[in-house]
CSV table of C-alpha atoms in Angstrom, one decimal:
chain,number,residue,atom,x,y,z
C,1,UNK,CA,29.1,-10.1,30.1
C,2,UNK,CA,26.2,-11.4,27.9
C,3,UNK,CA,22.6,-9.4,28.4
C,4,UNK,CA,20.7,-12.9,28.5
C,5,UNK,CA,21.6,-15.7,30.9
C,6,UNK,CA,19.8,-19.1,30.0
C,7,UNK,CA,19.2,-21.6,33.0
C,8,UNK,CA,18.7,-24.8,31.1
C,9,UNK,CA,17.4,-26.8,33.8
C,10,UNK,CA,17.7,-31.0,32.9
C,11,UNK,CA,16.6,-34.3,34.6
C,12,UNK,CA,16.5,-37.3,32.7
C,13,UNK,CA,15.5,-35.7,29.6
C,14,UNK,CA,18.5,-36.9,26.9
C,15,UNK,CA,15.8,-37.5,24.7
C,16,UNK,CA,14.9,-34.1,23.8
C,17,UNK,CA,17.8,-31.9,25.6
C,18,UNK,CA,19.8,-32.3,22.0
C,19,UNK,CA,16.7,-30.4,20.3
C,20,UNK,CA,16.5,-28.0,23.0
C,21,UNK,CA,19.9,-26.9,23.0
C,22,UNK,CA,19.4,-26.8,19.2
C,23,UNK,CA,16.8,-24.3,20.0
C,24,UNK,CA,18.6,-22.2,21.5
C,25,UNK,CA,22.1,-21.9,18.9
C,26,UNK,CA,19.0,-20.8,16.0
C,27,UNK,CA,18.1,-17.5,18.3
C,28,UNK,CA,19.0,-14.8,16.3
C,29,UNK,CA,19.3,-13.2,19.1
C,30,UNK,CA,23.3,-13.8,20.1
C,31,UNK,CA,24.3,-12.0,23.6
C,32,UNK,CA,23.8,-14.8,26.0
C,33,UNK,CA,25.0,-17.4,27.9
C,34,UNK,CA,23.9,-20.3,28.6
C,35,UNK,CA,24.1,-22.3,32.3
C,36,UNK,CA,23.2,-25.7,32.2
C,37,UNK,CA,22.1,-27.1,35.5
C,38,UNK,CA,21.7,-31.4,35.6
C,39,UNK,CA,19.4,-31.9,38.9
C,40,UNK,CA,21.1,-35.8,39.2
C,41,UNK,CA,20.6,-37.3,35.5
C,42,UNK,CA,21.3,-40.6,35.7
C,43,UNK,CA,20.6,-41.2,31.9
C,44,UNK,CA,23.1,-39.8,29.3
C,45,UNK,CA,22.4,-36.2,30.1
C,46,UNK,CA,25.3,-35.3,32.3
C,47,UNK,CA,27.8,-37.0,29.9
C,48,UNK,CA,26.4,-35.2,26.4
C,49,UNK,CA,26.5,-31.6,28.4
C,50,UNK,CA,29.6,-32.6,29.0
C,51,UNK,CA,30.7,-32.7,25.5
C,52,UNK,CA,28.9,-29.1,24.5
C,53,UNK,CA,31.9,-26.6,24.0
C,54,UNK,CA,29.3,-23.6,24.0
C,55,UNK,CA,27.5,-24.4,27.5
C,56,UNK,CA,28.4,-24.2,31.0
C,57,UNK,CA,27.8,-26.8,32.8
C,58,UNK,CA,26.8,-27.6,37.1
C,59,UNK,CA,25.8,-30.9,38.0
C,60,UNK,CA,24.5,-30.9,41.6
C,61,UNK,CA,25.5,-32.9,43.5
C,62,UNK,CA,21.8,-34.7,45.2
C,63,UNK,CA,18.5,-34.0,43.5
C,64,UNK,CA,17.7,-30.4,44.5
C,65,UNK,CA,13.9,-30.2,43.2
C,66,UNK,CA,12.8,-27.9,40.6
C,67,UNK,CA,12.9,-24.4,42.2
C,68,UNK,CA,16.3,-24.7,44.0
C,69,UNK,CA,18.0,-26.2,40.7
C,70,UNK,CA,16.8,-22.5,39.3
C,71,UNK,CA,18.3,-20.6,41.8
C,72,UNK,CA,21.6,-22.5,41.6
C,73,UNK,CA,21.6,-20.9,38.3
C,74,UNK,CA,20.6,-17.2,39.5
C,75,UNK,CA,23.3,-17.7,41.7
C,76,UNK,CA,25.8,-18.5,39.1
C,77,UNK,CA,25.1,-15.8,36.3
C,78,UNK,CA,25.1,-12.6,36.5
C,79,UNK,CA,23.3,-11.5,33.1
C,80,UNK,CA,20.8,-8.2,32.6
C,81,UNK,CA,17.9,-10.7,31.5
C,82,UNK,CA,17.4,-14.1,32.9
C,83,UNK,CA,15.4,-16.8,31.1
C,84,UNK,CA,14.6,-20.4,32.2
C,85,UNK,CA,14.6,-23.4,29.5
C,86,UNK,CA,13.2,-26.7,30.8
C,87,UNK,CA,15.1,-29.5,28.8
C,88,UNK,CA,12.2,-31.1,27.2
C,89,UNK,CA,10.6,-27.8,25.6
C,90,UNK,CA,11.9,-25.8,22.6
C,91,UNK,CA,12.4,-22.7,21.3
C,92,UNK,CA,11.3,-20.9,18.0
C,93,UNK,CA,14.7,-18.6,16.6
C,94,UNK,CA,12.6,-15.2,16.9
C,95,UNK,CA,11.8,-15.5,20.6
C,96,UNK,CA,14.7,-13.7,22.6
C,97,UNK,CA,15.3,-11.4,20.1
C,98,UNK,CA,11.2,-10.1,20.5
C,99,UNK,CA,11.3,-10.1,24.1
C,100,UNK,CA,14.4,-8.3,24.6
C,101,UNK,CA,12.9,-5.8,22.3
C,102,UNK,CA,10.1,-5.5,24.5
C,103,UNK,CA,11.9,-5.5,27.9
C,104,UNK,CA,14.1,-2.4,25.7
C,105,UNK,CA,10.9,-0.5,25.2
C,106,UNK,CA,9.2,-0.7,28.6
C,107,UNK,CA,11.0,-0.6,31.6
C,108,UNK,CA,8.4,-0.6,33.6
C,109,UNK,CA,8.0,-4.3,32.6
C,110,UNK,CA,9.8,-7.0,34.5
C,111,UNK,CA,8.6,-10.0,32.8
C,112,UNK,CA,7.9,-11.0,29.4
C,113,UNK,CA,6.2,-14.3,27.7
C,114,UNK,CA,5.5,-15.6,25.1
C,115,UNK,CA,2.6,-17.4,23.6
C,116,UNK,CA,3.2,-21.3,21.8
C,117,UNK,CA,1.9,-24.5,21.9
C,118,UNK,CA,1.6,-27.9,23.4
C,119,UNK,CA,3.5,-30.7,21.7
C,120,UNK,CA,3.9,-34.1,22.2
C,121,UNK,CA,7.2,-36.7,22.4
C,122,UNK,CA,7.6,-36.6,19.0
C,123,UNK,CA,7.4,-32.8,18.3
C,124,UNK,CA,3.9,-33.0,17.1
C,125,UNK,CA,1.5,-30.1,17.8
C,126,UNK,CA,-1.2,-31.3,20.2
C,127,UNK,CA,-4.5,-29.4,19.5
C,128,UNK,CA,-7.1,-28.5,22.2
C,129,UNK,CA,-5.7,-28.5,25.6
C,130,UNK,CA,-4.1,-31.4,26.6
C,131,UNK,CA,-3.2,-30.2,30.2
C,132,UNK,CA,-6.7,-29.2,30.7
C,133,UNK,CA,-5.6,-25.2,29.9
C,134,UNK,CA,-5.3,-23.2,26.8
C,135,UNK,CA,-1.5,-22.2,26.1
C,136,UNK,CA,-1.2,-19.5,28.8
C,137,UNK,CA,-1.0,-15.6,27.4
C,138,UNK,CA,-1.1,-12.4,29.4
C,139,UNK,CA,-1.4,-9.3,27.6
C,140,UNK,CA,1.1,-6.3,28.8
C,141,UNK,CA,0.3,-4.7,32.0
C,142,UNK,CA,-0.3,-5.1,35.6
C,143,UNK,CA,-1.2,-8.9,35.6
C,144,UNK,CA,-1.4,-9.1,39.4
C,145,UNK,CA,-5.3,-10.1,39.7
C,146,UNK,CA,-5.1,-12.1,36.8
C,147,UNK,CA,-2.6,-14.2,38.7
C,148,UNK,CA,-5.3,-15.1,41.4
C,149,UNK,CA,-7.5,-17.0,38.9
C,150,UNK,CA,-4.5,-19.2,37.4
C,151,UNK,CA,-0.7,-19.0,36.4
C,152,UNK,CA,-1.2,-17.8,32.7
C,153,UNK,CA,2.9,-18.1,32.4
C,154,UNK,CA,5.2,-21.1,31.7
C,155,UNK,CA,8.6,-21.0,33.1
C,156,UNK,CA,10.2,-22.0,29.5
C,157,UNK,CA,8.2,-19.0,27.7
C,158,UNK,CA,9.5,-16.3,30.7
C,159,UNK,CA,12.6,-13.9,29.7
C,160,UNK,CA,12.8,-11.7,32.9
C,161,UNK,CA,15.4,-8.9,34.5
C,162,UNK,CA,17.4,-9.7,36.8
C,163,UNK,CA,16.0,-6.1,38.8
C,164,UNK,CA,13.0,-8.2,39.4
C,165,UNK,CA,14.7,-11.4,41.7
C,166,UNK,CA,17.0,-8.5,43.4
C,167,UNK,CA,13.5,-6.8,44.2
C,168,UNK,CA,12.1,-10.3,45.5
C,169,UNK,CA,14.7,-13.0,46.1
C,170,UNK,CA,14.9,-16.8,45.1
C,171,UNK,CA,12.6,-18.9,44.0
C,172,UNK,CA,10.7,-21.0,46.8
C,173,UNK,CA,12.4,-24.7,46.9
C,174,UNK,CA,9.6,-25.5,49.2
C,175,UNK,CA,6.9,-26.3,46.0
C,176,UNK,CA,7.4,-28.7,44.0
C,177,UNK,CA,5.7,-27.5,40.9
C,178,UNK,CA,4.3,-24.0,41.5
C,179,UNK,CA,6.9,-21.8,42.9
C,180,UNK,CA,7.1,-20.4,39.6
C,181,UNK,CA,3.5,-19.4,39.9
C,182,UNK,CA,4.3,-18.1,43.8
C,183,UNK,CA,7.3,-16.4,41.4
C,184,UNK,CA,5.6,-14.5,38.7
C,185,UNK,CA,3.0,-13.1,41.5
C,186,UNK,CA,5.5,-12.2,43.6
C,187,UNK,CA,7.0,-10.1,40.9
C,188,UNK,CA,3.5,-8.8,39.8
C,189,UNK,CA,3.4,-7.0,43.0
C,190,UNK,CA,6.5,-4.6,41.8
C,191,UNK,CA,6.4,-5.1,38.1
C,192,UNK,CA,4.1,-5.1,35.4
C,193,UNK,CA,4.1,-8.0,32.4
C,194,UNK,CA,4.6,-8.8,28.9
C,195,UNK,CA,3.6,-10.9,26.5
C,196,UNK,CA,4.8,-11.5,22.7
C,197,UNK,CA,2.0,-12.7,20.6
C,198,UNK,CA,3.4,-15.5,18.7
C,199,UNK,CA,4.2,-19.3,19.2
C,200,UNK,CA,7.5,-18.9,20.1
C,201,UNK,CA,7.7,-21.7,23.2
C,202,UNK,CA,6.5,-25.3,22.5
C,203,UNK,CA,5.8,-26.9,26.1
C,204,UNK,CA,6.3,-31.0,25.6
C,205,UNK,CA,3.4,-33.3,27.0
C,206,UNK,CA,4.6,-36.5,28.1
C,207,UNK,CA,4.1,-38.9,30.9
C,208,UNK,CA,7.2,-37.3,33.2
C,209,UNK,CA,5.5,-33.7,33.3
C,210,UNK,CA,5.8,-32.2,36.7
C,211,UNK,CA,2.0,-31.2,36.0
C,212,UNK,CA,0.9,-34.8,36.1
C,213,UNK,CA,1.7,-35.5,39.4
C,214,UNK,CA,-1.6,-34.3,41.0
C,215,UNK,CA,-1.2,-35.2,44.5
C,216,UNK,CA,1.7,-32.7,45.0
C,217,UNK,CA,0.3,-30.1,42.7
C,218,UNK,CA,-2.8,-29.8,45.2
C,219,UNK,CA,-0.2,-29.8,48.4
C,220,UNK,CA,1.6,-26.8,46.4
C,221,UNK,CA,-1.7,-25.5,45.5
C,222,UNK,CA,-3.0,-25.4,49.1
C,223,UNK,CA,0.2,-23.5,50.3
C,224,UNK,CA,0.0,-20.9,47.7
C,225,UNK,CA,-3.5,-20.3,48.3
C,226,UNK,CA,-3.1,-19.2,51.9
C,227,UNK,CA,0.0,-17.2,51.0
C,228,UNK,CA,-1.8,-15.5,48.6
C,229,UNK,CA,-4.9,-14.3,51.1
C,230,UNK,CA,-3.4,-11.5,53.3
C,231,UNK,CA,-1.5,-10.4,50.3
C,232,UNK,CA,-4.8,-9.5,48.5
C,233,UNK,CA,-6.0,-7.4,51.5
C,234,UNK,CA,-2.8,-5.4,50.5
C,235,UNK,CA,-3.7,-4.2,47.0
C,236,UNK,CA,-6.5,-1.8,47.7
C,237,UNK,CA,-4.9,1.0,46.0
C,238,UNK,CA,-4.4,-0.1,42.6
C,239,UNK,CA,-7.3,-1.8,41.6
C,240,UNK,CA,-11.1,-1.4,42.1
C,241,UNK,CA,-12.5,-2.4,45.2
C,242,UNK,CA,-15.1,-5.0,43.4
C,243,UNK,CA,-12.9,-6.4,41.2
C,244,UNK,CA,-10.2,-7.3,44.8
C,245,UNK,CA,-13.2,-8.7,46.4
C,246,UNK,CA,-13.9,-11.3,43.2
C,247,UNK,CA,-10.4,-12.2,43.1
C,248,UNK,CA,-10.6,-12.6,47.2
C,249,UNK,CA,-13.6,-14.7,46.6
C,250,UNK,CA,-11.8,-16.7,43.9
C,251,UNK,CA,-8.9,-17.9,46.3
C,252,UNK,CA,-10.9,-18.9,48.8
C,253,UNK,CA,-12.9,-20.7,46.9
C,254,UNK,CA,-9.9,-22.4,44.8
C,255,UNK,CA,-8.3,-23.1,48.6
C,256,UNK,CA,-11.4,-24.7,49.5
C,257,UNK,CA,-11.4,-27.1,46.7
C,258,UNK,CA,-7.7,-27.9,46.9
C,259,UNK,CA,-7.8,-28.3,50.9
C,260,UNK,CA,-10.8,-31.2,50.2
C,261,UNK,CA,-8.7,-32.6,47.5
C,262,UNK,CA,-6.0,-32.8,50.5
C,263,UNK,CA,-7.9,-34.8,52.6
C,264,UNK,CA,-9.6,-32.0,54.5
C,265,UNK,CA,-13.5,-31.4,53.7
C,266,UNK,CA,-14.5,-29.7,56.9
C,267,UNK,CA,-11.5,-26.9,56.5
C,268,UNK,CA,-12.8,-26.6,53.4
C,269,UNK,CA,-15.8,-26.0,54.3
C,270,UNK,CA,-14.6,-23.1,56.2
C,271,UNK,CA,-13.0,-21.2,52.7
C,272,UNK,CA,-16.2,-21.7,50.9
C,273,UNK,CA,-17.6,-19.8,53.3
C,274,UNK,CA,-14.9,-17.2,53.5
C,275,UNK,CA,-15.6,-17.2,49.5
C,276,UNK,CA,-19.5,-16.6,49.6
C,277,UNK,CA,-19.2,-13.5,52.3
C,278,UNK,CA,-16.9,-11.9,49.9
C,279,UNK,CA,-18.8,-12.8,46.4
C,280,UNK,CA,-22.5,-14.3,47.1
C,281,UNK,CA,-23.5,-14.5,43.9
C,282,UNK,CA,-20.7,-16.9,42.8
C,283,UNK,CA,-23.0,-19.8,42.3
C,284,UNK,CA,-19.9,-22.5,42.1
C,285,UNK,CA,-18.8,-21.9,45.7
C,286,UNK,CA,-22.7,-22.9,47.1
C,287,UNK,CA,-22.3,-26.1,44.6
C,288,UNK,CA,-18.6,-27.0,45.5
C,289,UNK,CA,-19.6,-26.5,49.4
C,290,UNK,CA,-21.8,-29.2,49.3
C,291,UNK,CA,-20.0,-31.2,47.0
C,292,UNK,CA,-17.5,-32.1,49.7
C,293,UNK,CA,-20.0,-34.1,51.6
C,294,UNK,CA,-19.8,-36.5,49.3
C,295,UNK,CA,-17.3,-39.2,49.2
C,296,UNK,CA,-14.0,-37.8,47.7
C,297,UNK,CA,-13.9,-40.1,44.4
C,298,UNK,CA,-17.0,-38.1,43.7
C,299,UNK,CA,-15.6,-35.3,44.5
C,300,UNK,CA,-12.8,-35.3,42.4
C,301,UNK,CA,-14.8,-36.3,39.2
C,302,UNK,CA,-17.0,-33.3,39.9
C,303,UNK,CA,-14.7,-30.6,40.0
């Protein structure tokens, strides 16, 4: 049985899926597998999987959505290490072969990442932050805090043991776009992180990105925020109490903005308060608390 089990997840992506797979037959890392799971291509994906001698291939049947797409491939490997390839990112040759290294030394860690860059359709490095983020990076060690302020790990940069979905179960098919996010903290509550400091993942741009779908992104925001809450109140022993109330502070505040975003000012309202009780010097919950009485155009340009 192969150590690493690679879910290559594809939609519509024949563009870039030959490069990705190219990606992954440079590792020099060989003991793995990889899954391919087509979530309903109806361009030439399905067909050129098809004709790849050195990948296993599930086409589901409907469009299943991101997150149970991924655990159709859990379900269907059964390797030490699991990693997740979206079809329209790549690979640099060094990058399972580093993290499995790292997973080797520390067993205490669960999941590792790597750092990369953002590239557009053409392969072309995009400088700055395109996605209005810095390439995500997590240094090695309890990240769970660090979680609350934002998701600092993309899926395609992730190589993680298979201990930590047996500790936690599937992912969530109920998001859309961050139920890798709800994922990586769920994990963080039993595991501690890694990170590889190189550009070993190159996460495409392009006009198709889960990401750029806003709308949804704030309904799967909202959700994870309140999930999030009573799990905070739950960490007391293993970090200081000042730095749980910030983060506490943090989430309410971020599931203020995202529940205004929604359509829902006045409950909003409500978590900026539940923010300034818990940090009142944060100056950018008093400004964002009145900021939803205006009209939500403005709003939205303000945050």
């Amino acid at each position: 049985m192969p150590r690493v089990s690679i879910l290559l997840t594809c939609y519509n992506h024949i563009r870039y899926l030959p490069a990705c797979v190219e990606g992954i037959r440079r590792q020099t890392y060989l003991d793995y597998e990889v899954v391919a799971i087509d979530d309903g291509s109806s361009d030439f994906s399905r067909e050129w999987l098809s004709e790849q001698e050195d990948i296993r291939c599930i086409f589901n049947a409907e469009n299943l959505g991101t997150y149970e797409t991924l655990n159709v491939g859990l379900r269907a490997t059964a390797g030490e290490f699991v990693a997740v390839l979206n079809d329209d990112d790549l690979w640099e040759p060094e990058k399972l072969a580093r993290q499995v290294d790292l997973l080797d030394a520390h067993p205490n860690v669960g999941v590792v990442h790597t750092g990369g860059t953002f590239i557009d359709g053409e392969g072309r490095t995009q400088e700055g932050n395109p996605l209005g983020f810095a390439f995500p990076r997590f240094e090695t060690g309890d990240v769970l805090l660090g979680l609350v302020y934002e998701n600092k790990v993309i899926a395609s940069a992730a190589l993680a043991r298979r201990a930590c979905f047996d500790k936690v179960g599937e992912f969530n098919r109920e998001y859309f776009g961050s139920g890798d996010w709800e994922m990586w903290f769920r994990i963080a509550e039993h595991f501690d992180f890694g990170f590889v400091d190189a550009p070993l993942t190159h996460y495409r741009v392009h006009g198709a990105n889960a990401s750029h779908k806003l709308e949804r992104i704030w309904r799967d925001d909202e959700k994870l925020r309140k999930w999030m809450a009573p799990r905070l109140e739950c960490v007391h022993s293993r970090f200081p109490a000042g730095e749980i109330k910030k983060a506490r502070a943090f989430n309410y505040a971020a599931l203020g903005t995202v529940q205004t975003l929604n359509g829902s000012p006045a409950v909003g309202r409500q978590s900026y308060v539940a923010s300034a009780r818990l940090n009142p010097a944060r100056w950018k919950t008093y400004a964002r608390y009145v900021a939803t009485y205006l009209p939500p155009e403005t709003f939205r340009k303000l945050i």
